[in-house]
XYZ file of N, CA, C and O in Angstrom:
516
model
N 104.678 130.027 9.435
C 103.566 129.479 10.173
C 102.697 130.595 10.764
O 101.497 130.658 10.496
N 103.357 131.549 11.635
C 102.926 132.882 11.869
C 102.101 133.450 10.705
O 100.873 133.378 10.744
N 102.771 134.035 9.631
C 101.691 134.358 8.333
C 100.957 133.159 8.178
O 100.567 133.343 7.025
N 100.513 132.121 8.489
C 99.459 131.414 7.975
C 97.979 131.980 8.767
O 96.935 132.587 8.530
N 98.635 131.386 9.727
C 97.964 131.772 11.301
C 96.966 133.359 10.660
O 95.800 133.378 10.266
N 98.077 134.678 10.777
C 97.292 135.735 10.248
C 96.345 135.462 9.509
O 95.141 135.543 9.751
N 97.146 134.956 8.098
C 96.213 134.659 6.986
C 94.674 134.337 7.193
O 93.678 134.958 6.823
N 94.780 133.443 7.735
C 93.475 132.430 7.987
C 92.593 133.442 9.005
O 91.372 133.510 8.867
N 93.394 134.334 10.184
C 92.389 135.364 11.052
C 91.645 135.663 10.365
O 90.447 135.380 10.396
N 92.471 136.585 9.265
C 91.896 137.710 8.475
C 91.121 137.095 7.375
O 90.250 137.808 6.876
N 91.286 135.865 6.892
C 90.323 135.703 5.761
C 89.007 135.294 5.914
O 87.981 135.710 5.375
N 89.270 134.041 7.078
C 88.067 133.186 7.329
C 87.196 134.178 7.806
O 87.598 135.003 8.626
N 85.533 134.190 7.191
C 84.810 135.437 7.831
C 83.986 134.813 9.277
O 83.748 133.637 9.553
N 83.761 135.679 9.818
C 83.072 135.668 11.001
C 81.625 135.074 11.285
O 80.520 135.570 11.067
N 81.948 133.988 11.779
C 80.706 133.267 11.872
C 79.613 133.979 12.810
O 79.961 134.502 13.868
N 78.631 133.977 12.493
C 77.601 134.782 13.139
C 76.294 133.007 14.400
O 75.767 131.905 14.249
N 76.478 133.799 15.146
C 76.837 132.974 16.940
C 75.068 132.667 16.794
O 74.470 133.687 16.451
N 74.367 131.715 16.954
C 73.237 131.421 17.182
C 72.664 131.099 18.519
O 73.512 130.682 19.308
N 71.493 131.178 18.966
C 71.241 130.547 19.844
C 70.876 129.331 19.921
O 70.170 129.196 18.922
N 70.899 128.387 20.445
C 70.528 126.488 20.319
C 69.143 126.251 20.278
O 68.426 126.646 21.197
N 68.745 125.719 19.422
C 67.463 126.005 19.571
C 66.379 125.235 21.077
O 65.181 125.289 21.354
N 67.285 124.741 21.562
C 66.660 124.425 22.944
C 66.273 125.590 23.728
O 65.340 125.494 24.525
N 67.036 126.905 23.542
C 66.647 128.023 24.104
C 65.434 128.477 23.349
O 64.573 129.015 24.045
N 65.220 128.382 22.221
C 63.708 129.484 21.755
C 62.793 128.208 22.389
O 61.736 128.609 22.877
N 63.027 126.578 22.482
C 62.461 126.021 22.676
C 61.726 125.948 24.485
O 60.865 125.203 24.954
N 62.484 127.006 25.075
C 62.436 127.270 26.431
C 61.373 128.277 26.434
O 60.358 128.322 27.129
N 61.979 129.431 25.126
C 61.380 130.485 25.522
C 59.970 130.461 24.744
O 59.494 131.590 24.631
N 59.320 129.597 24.274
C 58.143 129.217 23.498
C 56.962 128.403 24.478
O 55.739 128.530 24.540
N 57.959 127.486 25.228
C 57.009 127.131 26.273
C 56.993 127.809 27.747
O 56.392 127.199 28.632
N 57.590 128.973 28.037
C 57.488 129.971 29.231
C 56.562 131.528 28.459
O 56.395 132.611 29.020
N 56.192 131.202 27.321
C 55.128 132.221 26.623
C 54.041 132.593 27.161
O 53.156 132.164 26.420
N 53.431 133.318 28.293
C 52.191 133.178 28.794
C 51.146 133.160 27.421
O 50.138 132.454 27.465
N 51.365 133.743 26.557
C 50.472 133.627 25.261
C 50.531 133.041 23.956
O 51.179 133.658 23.111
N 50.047 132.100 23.672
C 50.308 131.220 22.453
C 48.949 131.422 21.498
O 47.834 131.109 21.916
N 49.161 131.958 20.224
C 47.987 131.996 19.306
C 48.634 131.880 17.963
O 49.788 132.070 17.578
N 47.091 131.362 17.139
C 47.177 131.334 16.183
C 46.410 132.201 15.578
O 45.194 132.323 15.727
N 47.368 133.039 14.635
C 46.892 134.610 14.025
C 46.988 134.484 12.792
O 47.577 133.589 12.185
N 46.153 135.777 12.175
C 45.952 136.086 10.705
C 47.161 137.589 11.336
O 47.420 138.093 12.429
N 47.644 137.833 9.722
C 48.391 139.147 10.196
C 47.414 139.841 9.483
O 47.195 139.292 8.403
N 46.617 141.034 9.715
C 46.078 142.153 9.306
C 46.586 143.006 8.339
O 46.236 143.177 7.171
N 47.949 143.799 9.367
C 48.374 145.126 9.203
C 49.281 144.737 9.384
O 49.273 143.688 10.029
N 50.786 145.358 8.908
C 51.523 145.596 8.829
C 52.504 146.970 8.943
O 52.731 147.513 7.861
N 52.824 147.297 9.578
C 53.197 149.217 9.414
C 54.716 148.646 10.278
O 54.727 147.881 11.243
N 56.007 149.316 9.558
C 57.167 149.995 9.667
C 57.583 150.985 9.647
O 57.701 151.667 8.629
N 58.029 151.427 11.189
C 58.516 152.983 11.039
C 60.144 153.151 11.310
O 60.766 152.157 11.682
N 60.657 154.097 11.169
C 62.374 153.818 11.638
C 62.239 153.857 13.524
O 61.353 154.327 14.238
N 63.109 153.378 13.757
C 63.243 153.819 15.186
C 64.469 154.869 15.838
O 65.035 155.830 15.316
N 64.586 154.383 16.916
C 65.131 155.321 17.809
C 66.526 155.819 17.050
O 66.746 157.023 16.914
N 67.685 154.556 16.446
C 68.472 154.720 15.587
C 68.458 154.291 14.298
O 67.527 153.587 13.909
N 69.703 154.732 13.285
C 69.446 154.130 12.269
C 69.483 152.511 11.918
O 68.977 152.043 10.898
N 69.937 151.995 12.592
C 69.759 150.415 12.418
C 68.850 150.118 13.474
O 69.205 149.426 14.428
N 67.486 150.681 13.352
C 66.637 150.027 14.207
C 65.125 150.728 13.507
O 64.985 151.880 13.096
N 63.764 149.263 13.543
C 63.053 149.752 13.010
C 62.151 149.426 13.730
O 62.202 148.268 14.142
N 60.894 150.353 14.200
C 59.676 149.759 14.798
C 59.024 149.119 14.014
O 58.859 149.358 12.817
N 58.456 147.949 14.861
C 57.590 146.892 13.863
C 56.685 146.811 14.447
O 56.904 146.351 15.568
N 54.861 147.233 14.086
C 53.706 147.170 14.410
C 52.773 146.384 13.515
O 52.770 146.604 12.304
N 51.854 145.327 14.150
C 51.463 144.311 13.304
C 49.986 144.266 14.037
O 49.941 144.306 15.267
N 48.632 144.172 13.160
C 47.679 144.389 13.734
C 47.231 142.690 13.402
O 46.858 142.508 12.243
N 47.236 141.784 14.069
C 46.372 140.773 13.920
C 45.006 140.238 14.303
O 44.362 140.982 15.042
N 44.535 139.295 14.010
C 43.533 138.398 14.452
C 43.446 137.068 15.022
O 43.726 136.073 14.353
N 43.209 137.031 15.783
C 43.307 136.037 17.017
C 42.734 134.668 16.008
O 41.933 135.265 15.289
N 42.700 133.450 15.634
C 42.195 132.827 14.970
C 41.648 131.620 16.138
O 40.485 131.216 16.156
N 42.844 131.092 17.197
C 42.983 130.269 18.025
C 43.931 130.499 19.240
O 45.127 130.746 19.396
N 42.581 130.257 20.210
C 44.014 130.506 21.819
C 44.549 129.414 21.597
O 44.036 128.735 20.707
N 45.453 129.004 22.138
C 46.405 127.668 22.335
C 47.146 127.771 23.969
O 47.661 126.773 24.473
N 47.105 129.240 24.746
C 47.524 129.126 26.137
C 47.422 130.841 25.937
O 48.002 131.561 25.125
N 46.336 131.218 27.137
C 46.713 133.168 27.257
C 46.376 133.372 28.797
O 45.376 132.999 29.412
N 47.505 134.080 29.255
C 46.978 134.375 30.605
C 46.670 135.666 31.045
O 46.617 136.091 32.199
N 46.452 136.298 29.870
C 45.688 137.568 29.997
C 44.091 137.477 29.352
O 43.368 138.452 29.145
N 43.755 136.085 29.101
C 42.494 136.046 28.808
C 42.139 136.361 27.446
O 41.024 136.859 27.295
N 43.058 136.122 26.125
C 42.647 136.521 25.483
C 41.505 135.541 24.908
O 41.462 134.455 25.486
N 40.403 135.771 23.680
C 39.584 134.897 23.286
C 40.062 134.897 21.551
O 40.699 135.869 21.144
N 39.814 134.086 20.867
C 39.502 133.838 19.339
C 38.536 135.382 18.567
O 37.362 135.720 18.717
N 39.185 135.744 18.096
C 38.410 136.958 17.158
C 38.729 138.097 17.544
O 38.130 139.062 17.071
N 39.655 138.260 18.410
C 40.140 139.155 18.641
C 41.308 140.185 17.996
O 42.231 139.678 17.360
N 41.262 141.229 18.125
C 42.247 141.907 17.149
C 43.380 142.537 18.181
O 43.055 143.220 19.152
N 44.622 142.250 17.877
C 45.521 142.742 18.525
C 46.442 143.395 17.969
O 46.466 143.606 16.756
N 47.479 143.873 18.942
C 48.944 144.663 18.374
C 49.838 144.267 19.153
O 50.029 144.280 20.369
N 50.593 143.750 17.848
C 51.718 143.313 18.300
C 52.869 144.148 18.032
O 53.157 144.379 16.858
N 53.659 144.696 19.103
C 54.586 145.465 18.698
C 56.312 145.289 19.411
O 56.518 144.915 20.565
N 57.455 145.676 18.358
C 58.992 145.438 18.760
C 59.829 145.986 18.226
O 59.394 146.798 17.409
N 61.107 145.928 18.306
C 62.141 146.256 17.484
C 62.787 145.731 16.624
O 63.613 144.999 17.170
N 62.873 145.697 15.509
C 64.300 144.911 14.662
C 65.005 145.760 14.786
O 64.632 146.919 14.601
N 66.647 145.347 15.251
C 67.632 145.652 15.058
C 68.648 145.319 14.138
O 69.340 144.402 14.580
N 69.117 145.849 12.651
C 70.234 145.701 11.951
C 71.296 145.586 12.908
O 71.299 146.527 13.701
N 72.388 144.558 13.127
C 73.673 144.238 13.431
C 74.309 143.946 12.479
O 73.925 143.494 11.400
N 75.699 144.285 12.970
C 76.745 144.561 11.680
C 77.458 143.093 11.626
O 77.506 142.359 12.614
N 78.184 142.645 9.937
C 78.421 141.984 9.720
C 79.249 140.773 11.319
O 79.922 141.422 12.121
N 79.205 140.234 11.417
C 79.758 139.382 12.232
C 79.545 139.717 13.373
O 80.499 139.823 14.144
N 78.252 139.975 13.796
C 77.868 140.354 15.423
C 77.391 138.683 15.809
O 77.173 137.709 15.089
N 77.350 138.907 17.394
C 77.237 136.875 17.937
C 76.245 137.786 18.594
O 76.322 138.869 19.173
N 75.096 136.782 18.229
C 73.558 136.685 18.904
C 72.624 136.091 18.120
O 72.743 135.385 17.119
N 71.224 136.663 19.004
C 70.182 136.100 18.318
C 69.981 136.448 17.135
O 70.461 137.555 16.893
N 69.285 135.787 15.987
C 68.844 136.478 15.199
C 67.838 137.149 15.367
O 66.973 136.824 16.181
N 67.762 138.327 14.542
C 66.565 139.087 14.625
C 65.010 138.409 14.191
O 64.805 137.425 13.480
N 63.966 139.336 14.911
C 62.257 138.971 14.927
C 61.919 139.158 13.773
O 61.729 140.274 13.290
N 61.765 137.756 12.996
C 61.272 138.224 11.464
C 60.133 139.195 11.353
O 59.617 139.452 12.441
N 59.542 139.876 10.173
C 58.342 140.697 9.971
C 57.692 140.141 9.057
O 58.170 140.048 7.926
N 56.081 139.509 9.469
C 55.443 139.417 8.860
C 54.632 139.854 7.702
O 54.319 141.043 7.645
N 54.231 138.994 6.719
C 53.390 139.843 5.591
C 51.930 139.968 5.967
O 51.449 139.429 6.964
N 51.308 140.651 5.177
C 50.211 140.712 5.809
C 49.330 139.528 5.140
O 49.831 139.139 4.085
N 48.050 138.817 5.533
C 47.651 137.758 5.219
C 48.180 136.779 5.817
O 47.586 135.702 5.851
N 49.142 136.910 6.283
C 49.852 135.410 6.968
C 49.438 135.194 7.591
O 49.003 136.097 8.306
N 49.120 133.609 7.992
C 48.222 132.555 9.072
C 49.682 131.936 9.695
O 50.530 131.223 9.158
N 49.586 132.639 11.338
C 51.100 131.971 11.894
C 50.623 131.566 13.432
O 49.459 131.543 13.831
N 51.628 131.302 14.073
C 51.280 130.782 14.988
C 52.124 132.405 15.742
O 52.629 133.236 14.987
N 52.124 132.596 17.420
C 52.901 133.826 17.684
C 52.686 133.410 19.565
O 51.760 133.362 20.374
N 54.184 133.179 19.547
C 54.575 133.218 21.412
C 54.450 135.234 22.122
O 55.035 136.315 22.047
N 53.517 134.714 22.615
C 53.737 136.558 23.068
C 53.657 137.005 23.933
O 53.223 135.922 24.328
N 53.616 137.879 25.163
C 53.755 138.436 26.642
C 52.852 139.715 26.249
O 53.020 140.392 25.234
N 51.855 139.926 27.245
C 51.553 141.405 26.830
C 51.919 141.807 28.276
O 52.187 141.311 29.371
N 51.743 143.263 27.504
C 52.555 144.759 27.924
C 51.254 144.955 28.450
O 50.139 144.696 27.998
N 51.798 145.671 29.924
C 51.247 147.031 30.505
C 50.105 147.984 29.922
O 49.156 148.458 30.546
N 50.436 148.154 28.538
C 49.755 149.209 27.934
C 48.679 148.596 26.673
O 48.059 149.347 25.921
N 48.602 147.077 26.621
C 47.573 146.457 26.571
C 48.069 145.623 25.169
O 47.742 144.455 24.955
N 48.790 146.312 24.393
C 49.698 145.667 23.349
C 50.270 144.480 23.634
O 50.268 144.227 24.839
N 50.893 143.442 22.743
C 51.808 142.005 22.723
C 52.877 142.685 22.484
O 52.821 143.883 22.207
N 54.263 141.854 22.577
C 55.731 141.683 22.475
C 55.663 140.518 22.162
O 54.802 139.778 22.637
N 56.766 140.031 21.095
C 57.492 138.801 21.233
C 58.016 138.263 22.656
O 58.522 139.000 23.503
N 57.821 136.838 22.805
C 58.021 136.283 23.866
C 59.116 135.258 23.165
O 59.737 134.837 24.141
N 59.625 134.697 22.101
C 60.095 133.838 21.870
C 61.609 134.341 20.866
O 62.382 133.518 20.376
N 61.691 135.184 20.793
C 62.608 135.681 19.972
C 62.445 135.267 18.461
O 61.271 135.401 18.115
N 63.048 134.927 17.720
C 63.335 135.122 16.268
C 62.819 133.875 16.069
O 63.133 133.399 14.978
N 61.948 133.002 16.942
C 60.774 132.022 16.743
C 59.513 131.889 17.096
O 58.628 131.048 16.939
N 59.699 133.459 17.883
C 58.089 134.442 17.981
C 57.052 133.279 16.959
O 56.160 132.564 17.416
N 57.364 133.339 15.903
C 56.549 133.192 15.093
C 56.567 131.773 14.144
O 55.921 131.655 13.103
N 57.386 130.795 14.689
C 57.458 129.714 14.456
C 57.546 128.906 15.297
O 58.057 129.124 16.395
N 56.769 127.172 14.712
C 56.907 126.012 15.881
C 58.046 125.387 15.420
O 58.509 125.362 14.279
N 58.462 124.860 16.494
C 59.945 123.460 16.091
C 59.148 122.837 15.680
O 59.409 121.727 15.215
């Protein structure tokens, strides 16, 4: 019974831990910025480590939908973050997809200090429920 027990530790693989989507659904409507964007640009650089990549995305504002930094329609922005590679069977979020360029999306976002966007919604940044 003991060797089964093992057995089954070691075989069954490691389910990888999600968040519910009531949480992105939290963190989509606490977004001070909601738009609908064209993606421009696209640029990937490595980051700080090797499983980590800066992701810089130059868009176009198409439609406000909620900004409390005032943004307007036609505007060109930068959106910038990290993807992080995690290793097989890590529990969390999934990572901030990367857009292609041409894509017409929608994007939850917070801006930064230094005049740039962040994801505000995590790994639904860029999608509606």
């Amino acid at each position: 019974m003991k060797l089964r027990l093992l057995m089954l530790f070691f075989v069954v693989p490691v389910l990888h831990a999600e968040l519910p989507p009531s949480a992105y659904e939290a963190m989509q409507a606490k977004a001070p910025e909601f738009f609908k964007i064209e993606i421009l640009r696209v640029d990937v650089a490595p980051g700080e480590t090797p499983t980590e990549q800066r992701v810089q995305l130059v868009a176009l504002i198409s439609q406000v939908l909620r900004s409390a930094s005032g943004a307007k329609p036609n505007e060109i922005i930068n959106i910038v973050y990290t993807v992080t590679e995690h290793p097989r069977g890590w529990a969390g979020p999934g990572p901030i997809p990367i857009p292609r360029e041409k894509d017409r999306t929608v994007a939850y976002l917070k801006k930064l200090e230094v005049g740039d966007f962040e994801p505000a919604a995590g790994r639904m940044t860029f999608t509606n429920f």
